[in-house]
Coordinates of N, CA and C in Angstrom, one line a residue:
L1269 N 45.9 -13.5 93.8 CA 46.9 -14.3 94.2 C 47.8 -14.4 93.3
P1270 N 47.8 -15.0 91.5 CA 48.8 -14.8 90.8 C 49.1 -13.7 90.8
V1271 N 48.8 -12.2 90.4 CA 48.7 -11.5 90.1 C 50.3 -10.8 91.7
L1272 N 49.8 -10.5 92.7 CA 51.0 -10.5 92.8 C 52.3 -11.1 93.2
L1273 N 52.0 -12.2 93.1 CA 53.9 -13.4 92.8 C 54.1 -12.7 90.7
L1274 N 53.1 -11.9 90.5 CA 53.9 -11.7 89.4 C 54.4 -10.4 89.5
L1275 N 53.7 -9.3 90.1 CA 54.8 -8.2 90.6 C 55.5 -8.1 91.3
G1276 N 55.6 -9.2 92.3 CA 56.9 -9.4 93.1 C 58.0 -10.3 92.3
G1277 N 57.3 -10.7 90.8 CA 58.8 -11.1 90.0 C 59.5 -10.0 89.1
V1278 N 58.1 -9.0 89.3 CA 58.8 -7.9 88.6 C 59.8 -7.5 89.5
M1279 N 59.1 -6.6 90.2 CA 59.9 -6.6 92.0 C 60.9 -6.6 91.6
A1280 N 61.9 -8.4 91.7 CA 62.6 -8.8 92.5 C 63.3 -8.7 91.2
A1281 N 63.2 -8.6 89.2 CA 64.6 -8.1 88.9 C 64.4 -7.3 88.2
Y1282 N 63.7 -5.9 88.9 CA 63.4 -4.8 88.3 C 64.9 -4.5 90.3
I1283 N 64.9 -5.4 91.0 CA 65.7 -5.1 92.3 C 66.8 -5.6 91.4
G1284 N 67.3 -6.2 91.2 CA 69.0 -7.4 90.0 C 69.4 -6.6 89.5
F1285 N 67.8 -6.2 88.4 CA 69.1 -5.4 87.5 C 69.5 -3.6 88.3
D1286 N 68.6 -3.2 88.1 CA 69.1 -2.3 89.9 C 71.0 -1.9 90.3
E1287 N 70.8 -3.6 91.0 CA 72.1 -3.5 91.9 C 73.0 -3.8 90.8
L1288 N 72.3 -4.5 89.4 CA 74.2 -4.1 88.7 C 74.3 -3.5 88.2
Q1289 N 73.2 -2.7 87.6 CA 74.1 -1.0 87.4 C 74.7 -0.5 88.2
S1290 N 74.8 -1.1 89.6 CA 75.3 0.1 90.6 C 76.8 -0.4 90.3
K1291 N 76.5 -2.1 90.6 CA 78.0 -2.8 90.8 C 79.0 -2.2 89.1
L1292 N 77.9 -2.3 88.4 CA 78.5 -2.0 86.9 C 78.9 -0.5 87.3
R1293 N 78.7 0.4 87.5 CA 79.4 1.5 87.3 C 80.2 1.8 88.6
E1294 N 80.0 1.1 89.6 CA 80.8 1.0 90.5 C 82.3 1.1 90.2
E1295 N 82.5 -0.1 89.3 CA 83.6 -1.3 88.7 C 84.3 0.1 87.7
S1296 N 83.3 -0.1 86.9 CA 83.8 1.2 85.6 C 84.2 2.6 86.5
E1297 N 83.9 3.2 87.9 CA 84.9 4.0 88.6 C 85.8 3.7 89.2
K1298 N 86.1 1.9 88.6 CA 87.6 2.0 89.4 C 88.0 2.2 88.6
Q1299 N 88.1 1.5 87.4 CA 89.1 0.9 86.3 C 88.8 2.7 86.2
E1300 N 88.4 4.1 86.1 CA 88.8 5.1 85.7 C 89.4 5.8 86.7
E1301 N 89.6 5.6 88.3 CA 90.6 6.2 88.8 C 91.8 5.2 89.0
E1302 N 92.3 3.9 88.1 CA 93.1 3.2 88.6 C 93.8 4.0 87.1
L1303 N 93.0 4.4 86.2 CA 94.0 4.6 85.0 C 94.1 5.7 85.1
A1304 N 93.7 7.0 86.0 CA 94.1 8.3 85.7 C 95.6 8.2 87.1
K1305 N 95.2 7.5 88.0 CA 96.9 7.1 88.4 C 97.7 6.3 87.6
A1306 N 98.1 5.8 86.6 CA 98.5 4.8 85.4 C 98.7 6.4 84.7
R1307 N 97.4 7.6 84.7 CA 98.1 8.5 83.9 C 99.5 9.1 84.3
E1308 N 98.9 9.3 85.6 CA 99.5 10.1 86.5 C 101.6 9.5 86.5
E1309 N 101.1 9.0 87.3 CA 102.7 7.8 86.5 C 103.4 7.9 85.5
I1310 N 102.6 7.8 84.7 CA 103.8 7.7 83.1 C 103.5 9.3 83.4
D1311 N 103.2 10.4 83.8 CA 103.8 11.6 83.3 C 104.7 12.0 84.2
L1312 N 104.5 11.1 85.2 CA 105.7 11.8 86.4 C 106.9 10.5 85.9
M1313 N 106.5 9.8 85.3 CA 108.3 9.0 85.2 C 108.9 9.9 83.3
K1314 N 107.9 10.9 83.3 CA 108.4 11.2 81.5 C 109.1 12.4 82.3
A1315 N 108.7 13.1 82.6 CA 109.1 14.6 84.0 C 110.8 14.0 84.3
K1316 N 111.0 12.9 84.3 CA 112.0 12.0 85.1 C 113.2 11.8 84.4
A1317 N 111.9 11.7 82.9 CA 112.9 11.0 82.2 C 113.5 12.4 81.8
E1318 N 112.4 13.3 80.8 CA 113.3 14.0 80.8 C 113.8 15.2 81.8
Q1319 N 114.6 15.0 82.6 CA 115.5 15.6 83.6 C 117.0 14.8 83.8
Y1320 N 116.7 13.5 83.4 CA 117.7 12.3 83.4 C 118.5 13.1 82.4
R1321 N 116.9 13.0 81.1 CA 117.9 13.1 79.5 C 118.6 15.0 79.8
E1322 N 118.3 15.8 80.4 CA 119.2 17.3 80.4 C 120.0 16.8 81.4
E1323 N 120.2 16.1 82.3 CA 121.7 16.0 83.3 C 122.4 15.7 82.3
L1324 N 121.9 14.4 81.9 CA 122.8 13.9 80.6 C 123.4 15.0 80.0
E1325 N 123.0 15.7 78.9 CA 123.4 16.7 78.1 C 124.5 17.6 78.8
R1326 N 124.4 17.9 80.1 CA 124.4 18.6 80.4 C 126.0 18.0 80.9
L1327 N 126.1 17.4 81.6 CA 127.6 16.2 81.7 C 127.8 16.4 80.1
K1328 N 127.5 15.7 79.3 CA 128.7 15.9 78.0 C 128.4 16.9 77.8
E1329 N 128.1 17.3 77.5 CA 128.4 19.8 77.6 C 129.8 20.1 78.7
E1330 N 130.1 19.3 79.8 CA 131.0 20.0 80.9 C 132.0 18.7 79.9
R1331 N 132.0 17.2 80.5 CA 133.1 16.7 79.3 C 134.3 17.2 78.2
Q1332 N 133.2 18.0 77.0 CA 134.0 18.2 76.4 C 134.6 19.4 76.6
K1333 N 134.1 20.2 77.6 CA 134.7 21.8 77.3 C 135.5 21.9 78.4
T1334 N 136.7 20.4 79.1 CA 136.9 20.1 80.1 C 138.0 19.5 79.3
A1335 N 137.4 18.7 78.1 CA 138.5 17.6 77.2 C 139.4 18.6 75.9

């Protein structure tokens, strides 16, 4: 009987450890997805900033031509 209790305890510890690993893995994947999304948004903002920079340069050139 004590051997069965010991095996049950070991099994419970293993299951708890396995669930903890799964939870950590899921959290890591969620963080990676959020990081990828943030990087995507950063790239989009960089592209928009470059577009605005180009538009500003174009407007400056037009202004100098008319002045």
